[in-house]
Short mmCIF file of C-alpha atoms and ligand atoms in Angstrom, two decimals:
data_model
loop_
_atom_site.label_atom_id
_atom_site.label_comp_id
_atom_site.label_asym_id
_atom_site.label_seq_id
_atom_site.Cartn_x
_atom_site.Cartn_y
_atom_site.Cartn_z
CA UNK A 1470 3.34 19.78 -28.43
CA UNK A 1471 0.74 19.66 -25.98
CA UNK A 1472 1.40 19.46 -22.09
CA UNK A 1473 -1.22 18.50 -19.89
CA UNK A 1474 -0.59 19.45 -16.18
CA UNK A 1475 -3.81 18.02 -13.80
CA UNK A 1476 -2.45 18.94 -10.27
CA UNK A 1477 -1.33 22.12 -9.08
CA UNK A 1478 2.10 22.73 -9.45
CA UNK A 1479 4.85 25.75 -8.91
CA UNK A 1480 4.32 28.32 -11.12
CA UNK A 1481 8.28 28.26 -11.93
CA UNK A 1482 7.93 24.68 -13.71
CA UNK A 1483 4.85 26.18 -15.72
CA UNK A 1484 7.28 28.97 -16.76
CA UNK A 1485 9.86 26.04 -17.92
CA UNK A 1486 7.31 23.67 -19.37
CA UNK A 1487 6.02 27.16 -21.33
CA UNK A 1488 9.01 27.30 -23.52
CA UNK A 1489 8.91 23.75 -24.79
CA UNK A 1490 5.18 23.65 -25.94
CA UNK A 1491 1.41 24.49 -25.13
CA UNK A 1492 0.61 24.27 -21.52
CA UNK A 1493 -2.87 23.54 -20.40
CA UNK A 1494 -3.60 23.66 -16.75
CA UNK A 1495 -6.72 21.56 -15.77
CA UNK A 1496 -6.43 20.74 -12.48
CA UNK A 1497 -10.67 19.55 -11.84
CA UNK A 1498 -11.34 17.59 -14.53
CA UNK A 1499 -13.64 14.88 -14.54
CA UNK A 1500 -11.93 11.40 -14.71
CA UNK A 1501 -14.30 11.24 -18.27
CA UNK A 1502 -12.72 14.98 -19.11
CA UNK A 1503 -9.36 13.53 -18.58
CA UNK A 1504 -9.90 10.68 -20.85
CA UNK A 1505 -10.79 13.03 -23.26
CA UNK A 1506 -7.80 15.62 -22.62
CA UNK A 1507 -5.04 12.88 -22.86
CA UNK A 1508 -5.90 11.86 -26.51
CA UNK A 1509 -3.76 14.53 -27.79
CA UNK A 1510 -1.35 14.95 -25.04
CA UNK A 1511 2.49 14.16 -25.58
CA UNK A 1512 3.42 15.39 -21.82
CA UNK A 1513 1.80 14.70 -19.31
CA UNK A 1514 2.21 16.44 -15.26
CA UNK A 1515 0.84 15.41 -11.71
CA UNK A 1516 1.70 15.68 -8.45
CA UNK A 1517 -0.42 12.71 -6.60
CA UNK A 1518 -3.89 13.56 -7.18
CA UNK A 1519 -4.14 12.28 -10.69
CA UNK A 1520 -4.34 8.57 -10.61
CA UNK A 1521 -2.24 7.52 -14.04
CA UNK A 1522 -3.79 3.99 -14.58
CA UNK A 1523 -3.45 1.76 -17.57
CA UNK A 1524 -6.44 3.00 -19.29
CA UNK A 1525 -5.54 6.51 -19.18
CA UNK A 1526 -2.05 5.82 -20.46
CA UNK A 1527 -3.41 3.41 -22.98
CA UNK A 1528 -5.83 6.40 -24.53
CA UNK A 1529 -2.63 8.53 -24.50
CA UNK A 1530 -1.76 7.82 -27.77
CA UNK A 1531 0.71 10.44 -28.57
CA UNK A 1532 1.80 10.45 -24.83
CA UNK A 1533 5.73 10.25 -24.16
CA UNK A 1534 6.53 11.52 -21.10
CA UNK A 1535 4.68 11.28 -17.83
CA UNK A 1536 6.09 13.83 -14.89
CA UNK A 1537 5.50 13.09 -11.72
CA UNK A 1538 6.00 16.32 -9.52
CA UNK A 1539 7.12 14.89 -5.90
CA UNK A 1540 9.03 11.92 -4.55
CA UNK A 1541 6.89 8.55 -5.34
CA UNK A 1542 5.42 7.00 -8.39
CA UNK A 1543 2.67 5.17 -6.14
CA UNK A 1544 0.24 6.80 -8.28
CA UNK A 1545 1.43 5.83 -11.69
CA UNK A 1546 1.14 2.26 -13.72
CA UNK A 1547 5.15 2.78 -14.36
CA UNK A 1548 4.63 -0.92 -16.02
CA UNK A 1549 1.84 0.33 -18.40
CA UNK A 1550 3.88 3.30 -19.01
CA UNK A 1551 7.18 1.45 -19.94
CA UNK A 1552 5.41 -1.10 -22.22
CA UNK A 1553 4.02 1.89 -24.52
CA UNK A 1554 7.94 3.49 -23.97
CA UNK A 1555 6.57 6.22 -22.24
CA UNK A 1556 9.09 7.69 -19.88
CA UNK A 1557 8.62 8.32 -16.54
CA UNK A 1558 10.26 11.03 -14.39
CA UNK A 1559 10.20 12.13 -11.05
CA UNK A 1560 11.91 14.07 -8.25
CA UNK A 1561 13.16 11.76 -5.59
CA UNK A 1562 14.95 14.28 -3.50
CA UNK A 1563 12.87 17.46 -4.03
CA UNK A 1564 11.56 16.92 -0.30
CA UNK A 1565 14.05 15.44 1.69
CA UNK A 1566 15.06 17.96 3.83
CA UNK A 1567 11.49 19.29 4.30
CA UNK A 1568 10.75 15.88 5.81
CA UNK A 1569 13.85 15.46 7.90
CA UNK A 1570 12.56 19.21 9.27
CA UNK A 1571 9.00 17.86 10.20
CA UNK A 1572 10.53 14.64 12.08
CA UNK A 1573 13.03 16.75 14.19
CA UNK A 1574 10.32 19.33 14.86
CA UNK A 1575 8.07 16.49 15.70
CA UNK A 1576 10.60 14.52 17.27
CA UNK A 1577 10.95 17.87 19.76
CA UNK A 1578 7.00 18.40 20.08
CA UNK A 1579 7.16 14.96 21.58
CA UNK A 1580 9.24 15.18 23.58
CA UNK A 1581 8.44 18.66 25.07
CA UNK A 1582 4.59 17.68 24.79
CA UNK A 1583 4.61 21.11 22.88
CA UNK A 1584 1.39 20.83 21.00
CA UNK A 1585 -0.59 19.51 24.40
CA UNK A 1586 1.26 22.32 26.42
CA UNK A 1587 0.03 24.94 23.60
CA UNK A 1588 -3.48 23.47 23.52
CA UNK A 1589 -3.64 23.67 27.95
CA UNK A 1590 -2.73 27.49 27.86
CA UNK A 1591 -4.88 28.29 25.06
CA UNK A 1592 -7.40 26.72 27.27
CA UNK A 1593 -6.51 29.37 30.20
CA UNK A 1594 -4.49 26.73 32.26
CA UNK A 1595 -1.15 27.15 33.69
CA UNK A 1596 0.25 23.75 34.57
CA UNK A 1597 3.70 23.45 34.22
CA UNK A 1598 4.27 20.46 36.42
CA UNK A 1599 2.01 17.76 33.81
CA UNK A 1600 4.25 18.72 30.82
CA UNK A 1601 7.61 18.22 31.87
CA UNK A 1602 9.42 16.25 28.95
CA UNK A 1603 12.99 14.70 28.35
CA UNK A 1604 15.59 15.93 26.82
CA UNK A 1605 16.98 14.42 23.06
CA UNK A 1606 21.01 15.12 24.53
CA UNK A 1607 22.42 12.33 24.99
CA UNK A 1608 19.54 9.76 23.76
CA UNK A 1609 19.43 7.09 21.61
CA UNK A 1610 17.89 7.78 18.30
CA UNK A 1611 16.92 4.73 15.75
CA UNK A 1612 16.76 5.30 12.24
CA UNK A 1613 14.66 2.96 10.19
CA UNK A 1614 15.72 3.37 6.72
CA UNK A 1615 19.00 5.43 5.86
CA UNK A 1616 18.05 6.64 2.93
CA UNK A 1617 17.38 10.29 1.78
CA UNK A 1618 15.22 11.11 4.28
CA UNK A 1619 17.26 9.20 6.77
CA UNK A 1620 20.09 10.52 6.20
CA UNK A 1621 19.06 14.12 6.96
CA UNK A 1622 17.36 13.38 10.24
CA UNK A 1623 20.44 11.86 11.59
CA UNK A 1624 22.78 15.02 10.30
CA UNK A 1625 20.29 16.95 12.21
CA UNK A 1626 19.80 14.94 15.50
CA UNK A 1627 23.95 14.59 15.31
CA UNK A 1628 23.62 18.61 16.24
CA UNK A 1629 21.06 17.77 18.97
CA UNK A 1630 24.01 15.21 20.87
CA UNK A 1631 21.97 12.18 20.01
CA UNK A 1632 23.79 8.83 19.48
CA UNK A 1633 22.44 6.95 16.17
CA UNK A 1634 22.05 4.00 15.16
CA UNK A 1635 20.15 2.25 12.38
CA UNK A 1636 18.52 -0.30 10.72
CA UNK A 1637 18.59 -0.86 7.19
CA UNK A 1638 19.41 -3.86 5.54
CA UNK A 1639 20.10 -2.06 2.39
CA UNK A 1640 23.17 -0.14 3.00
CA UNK A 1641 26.54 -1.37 4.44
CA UNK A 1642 28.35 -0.73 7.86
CA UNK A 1643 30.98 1.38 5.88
CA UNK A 1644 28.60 3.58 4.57
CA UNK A 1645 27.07 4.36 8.23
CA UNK A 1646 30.02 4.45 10.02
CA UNK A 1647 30.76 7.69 7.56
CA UNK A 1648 27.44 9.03 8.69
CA UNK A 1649 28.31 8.26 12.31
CA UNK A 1650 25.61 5.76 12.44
CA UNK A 1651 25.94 2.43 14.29
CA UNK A 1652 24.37 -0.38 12.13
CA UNK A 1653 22.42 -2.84 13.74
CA UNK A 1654 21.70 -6.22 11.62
CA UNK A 1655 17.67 -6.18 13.33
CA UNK A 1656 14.83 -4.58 13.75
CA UNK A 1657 14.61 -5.96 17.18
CA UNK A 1658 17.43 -4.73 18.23
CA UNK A 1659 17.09 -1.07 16.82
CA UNK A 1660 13.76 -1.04 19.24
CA UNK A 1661 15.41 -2.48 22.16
CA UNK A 1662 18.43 -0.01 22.19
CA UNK A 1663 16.40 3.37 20.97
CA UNK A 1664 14.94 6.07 23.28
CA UNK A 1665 13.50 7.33 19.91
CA UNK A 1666 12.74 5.44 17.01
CA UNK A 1667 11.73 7.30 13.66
CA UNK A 1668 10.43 5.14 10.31
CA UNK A 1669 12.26 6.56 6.89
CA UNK A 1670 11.34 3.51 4.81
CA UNK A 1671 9.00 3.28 2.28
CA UNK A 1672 5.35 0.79 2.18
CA UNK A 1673 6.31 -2.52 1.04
CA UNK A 1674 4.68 -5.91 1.83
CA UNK A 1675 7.60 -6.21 3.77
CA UNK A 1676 7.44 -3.03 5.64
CA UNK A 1677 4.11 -3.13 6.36
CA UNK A 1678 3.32 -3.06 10.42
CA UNK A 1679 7.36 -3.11 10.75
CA UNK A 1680 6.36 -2.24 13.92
CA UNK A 1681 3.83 -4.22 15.70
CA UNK A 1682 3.25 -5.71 18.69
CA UNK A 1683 6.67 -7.77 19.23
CA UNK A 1684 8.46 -4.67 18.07
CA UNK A 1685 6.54 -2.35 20.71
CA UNK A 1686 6.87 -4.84 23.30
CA UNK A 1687 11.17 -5.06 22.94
CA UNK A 1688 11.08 -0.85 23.53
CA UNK A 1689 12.18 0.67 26.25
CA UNK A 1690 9.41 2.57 28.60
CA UNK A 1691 8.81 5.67 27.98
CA UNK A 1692 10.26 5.54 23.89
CA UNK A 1693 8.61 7.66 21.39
CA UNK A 1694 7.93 7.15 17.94
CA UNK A 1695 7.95 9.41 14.85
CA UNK A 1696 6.38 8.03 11.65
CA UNK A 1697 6.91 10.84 8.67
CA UNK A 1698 6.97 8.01 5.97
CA UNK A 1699 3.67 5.79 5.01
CA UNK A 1700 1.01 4.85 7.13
CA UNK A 1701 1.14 1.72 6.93
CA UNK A 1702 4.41 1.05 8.48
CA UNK A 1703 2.88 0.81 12.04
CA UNK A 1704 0.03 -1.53 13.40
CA UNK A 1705 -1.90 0.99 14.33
CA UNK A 1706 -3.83 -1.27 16.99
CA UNK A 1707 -0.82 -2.07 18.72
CA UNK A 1708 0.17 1.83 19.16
CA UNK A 1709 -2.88 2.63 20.58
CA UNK A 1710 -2.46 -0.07 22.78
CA UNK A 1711 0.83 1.19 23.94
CA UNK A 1712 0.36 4.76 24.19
CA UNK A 1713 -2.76 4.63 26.25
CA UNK A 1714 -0.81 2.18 28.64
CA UNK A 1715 2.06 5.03 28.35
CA UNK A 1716 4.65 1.95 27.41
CA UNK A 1717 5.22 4.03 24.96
CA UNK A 1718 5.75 8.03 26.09
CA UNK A 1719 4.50 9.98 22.73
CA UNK A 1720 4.17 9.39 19.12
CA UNK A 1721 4.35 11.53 16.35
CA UNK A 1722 2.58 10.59 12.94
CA UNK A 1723 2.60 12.94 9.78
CA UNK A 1724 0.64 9.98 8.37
CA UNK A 1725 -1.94 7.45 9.01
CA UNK A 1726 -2.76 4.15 7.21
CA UNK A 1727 -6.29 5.32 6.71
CA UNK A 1728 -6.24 9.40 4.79
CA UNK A 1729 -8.01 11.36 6.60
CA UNK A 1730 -8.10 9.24 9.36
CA UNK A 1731 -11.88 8.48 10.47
CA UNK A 1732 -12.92 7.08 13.38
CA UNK A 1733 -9.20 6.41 14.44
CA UNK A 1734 -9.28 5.90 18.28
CA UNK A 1735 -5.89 7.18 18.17
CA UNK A 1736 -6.60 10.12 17.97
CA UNK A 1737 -8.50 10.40 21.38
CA UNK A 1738 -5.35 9.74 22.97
CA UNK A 1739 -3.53 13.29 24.78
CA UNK A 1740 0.11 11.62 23.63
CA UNK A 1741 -0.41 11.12 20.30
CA UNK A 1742 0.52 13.97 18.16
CA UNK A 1743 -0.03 14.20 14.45
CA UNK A 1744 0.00 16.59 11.48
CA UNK A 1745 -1.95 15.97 8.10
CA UNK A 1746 0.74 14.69 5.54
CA UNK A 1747 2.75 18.01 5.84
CA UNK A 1748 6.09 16.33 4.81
CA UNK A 1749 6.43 17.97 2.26
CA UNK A 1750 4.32 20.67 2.32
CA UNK A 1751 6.56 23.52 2.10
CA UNK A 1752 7.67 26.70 -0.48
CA UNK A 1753 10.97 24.92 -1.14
CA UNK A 1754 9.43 21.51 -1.64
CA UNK A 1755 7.38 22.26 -3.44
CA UNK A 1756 9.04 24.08 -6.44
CA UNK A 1757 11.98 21.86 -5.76
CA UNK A 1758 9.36 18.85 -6.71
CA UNK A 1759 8.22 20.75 -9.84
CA UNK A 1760 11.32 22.58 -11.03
CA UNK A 1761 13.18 19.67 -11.07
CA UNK A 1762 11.05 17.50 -12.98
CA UNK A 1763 9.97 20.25 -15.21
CA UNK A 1764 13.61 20.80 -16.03
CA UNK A 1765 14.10 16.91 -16.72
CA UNK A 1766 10.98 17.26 -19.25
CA UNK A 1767 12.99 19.94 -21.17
CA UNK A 1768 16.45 17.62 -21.03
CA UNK A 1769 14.31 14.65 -22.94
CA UNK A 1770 12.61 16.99 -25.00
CA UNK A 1771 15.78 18.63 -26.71
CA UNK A 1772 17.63 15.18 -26.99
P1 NAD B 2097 14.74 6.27 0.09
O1 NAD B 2097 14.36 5.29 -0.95
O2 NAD B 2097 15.80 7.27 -0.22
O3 NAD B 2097 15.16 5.52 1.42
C1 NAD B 2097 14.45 4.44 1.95
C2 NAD B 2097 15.45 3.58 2.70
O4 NAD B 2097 14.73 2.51 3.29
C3 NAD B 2097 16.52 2.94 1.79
O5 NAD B 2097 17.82 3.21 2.30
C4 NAD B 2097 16.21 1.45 1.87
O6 NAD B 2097 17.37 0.65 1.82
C5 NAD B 2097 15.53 1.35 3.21
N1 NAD B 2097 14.67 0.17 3.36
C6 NAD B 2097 13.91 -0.44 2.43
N2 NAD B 2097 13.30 -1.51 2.97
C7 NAD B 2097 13.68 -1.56 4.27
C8 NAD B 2097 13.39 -2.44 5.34
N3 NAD B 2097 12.58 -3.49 5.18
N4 NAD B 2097 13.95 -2.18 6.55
C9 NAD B 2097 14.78 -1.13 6.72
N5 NAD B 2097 15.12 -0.29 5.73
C10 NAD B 2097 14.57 -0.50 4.52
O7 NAD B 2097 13.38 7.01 0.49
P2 NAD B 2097 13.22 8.44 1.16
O8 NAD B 2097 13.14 9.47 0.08
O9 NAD B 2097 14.21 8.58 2.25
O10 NAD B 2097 11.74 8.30 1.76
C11 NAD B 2097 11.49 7.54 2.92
C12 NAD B 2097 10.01 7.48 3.22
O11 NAD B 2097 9.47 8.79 3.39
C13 NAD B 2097 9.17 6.86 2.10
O12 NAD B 2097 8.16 6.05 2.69
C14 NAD B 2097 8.48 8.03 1.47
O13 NAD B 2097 7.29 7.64 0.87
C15 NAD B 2097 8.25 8.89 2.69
N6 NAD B 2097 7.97 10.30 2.40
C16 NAD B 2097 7.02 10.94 3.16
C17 NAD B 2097 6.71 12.27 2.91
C18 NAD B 2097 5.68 12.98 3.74
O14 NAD B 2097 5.05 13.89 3.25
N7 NAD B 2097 5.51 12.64 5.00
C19 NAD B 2097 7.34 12.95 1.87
C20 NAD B 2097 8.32 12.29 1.13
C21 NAD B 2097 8.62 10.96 1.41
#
């Protein structure tokens, strides 16, 4: 059995994925070179670099499983994969509380203008008057999207006194009410009533630029936003708009709709923070991401 892994992954799923066959590593091939590796390849590993598109599982001919090390399948044809009854696997929660981390500590940075203070004292300034911030006690936080992600952020701003409410049209008022989350049926709403409003929903045509002008313009003064889901999610236009009029106070983006963002005017602007798709990008997330699906491999592999 061969096992083809293209993107670097934690050496502890190479040790699992060891005892079930022969591992090969290639993590810069060519896309031709990959072609030609997947020909005899029954399993088959990526994080998100590898782009798993219909011809490359079609030329899989002995392929069965695909495993995707990390939360999304965005870069796999699932369809292709299914109609050749190749399975698919993943690890949906491998990085949920690394996230949930990065939007709190972002969440905090914003508020505190921690990264701007950092940068003016590095500089050989002293000026503790421009970067006095809020406090998160006693704010309103809105959740968009209560899922996995959303659901850690608002154990963790519960600790922080926040009061929480939501908007997700996918979950019921029971099942917030045992978070301690107030539902609210609209987006609208969610942006009128939140001092801080953080996205946890993934990129749909129906997600994308949730939050746009209307949405900016129903926010309080002075909100911040956190976006540690998809780019994508926010009109990016409209933000700038609003932070440089300081409508909105600070916003915090792990992630841009454009990866690396060029030419973004955004980030000219002082209260705009931002960190390069770190979500996830941590020791425990990582092997979580790979462990997990390596260990699924070995569960279809011995029946
Ligand atoms: P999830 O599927 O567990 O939760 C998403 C939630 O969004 C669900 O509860 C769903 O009902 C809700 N939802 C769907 N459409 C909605 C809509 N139109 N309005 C409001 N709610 C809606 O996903 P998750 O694991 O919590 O991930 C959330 C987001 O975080 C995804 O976009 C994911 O891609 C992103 N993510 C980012 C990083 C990173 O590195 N920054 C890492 C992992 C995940």
């Amino acid at each position: 059995m061969k096992i083809l892994i293209t993107d670097p992954i934690h050496e502890e799923a190479i040790k699992i994925l060891k005892e079930l066959g022969d591992v090969v590593v290639a993590t810069d091939l060519s896309r031709e070179e990959l072609l030609k590796e997947i020909e005899d390849t029954d399993i088959l590993v990526v994080r998100s670099g590898t782009k798993v598109d219909r011809e490359l599982i079609e030329r899989g001919k002995r392929l069965k499983i695909i495993g995707r090390a990390g939360v999304g399948v965005d870069n796999i044809d699932v369809e292709a994969a299914t109609e050749r009854g190749i399975i698919v696997v993943n690890a949906p929660d491998a990085s949920s509380i690394s996230v949930a981390e990065l939007t709190i500590g972002l969440m905090l940075a914003a508020a505190r203008n921690i990264v701007q203070a950092n940068n003016s004292v590095k500089r050989g300034e002293w000026n503790r008057k421009k970067f006095k911030g809020i406090e998160l006690y006693g704010k309103t936080l809105g959740v968009v999207g209560l899922g996995r992600i959303g659901q850690q952020v608002v154990k963790r701003a519960k600790a922080f006194g926040m009061n929480i409410i939501a908007y997700d049209p996918y979950v019921s008022k029971e099942f917030a009410e045992s978070l301690g989350v107030k539902l609210v049926d609209d987006l609208n709403k969610l942006c009128e009533l939140s001092d801080v409003i953080t996205l946890h929903v993934p990129l749909t045509p129906k997600t994308k630029n949730m939050i746009g002008e209307e949405q900016i313009k129903r926010m309080k003064e002075g909100a911040i936003i956190v976006n540690c889901a998809r780019g994508g999610l926010i009109d990016e236009k409209a933000l700038y708009e609003a932070l440089k009029n300081k409508k909105i106070r600070a916003a915090a983006l792990d992630v841009f709709e454009e990866e690396p963002p060029k030419n973004n005017p955004l980030l000219e602007l002082e209260n705009l923070i931002c960190t390069p798709h770190l979500g996830a990008s941590t020791e425990e997330a990582q092997r979580a991401a790979g462990t997990i699906v390596a260990e699924q491999i070995k569960k279809i592999v011995n029946g």
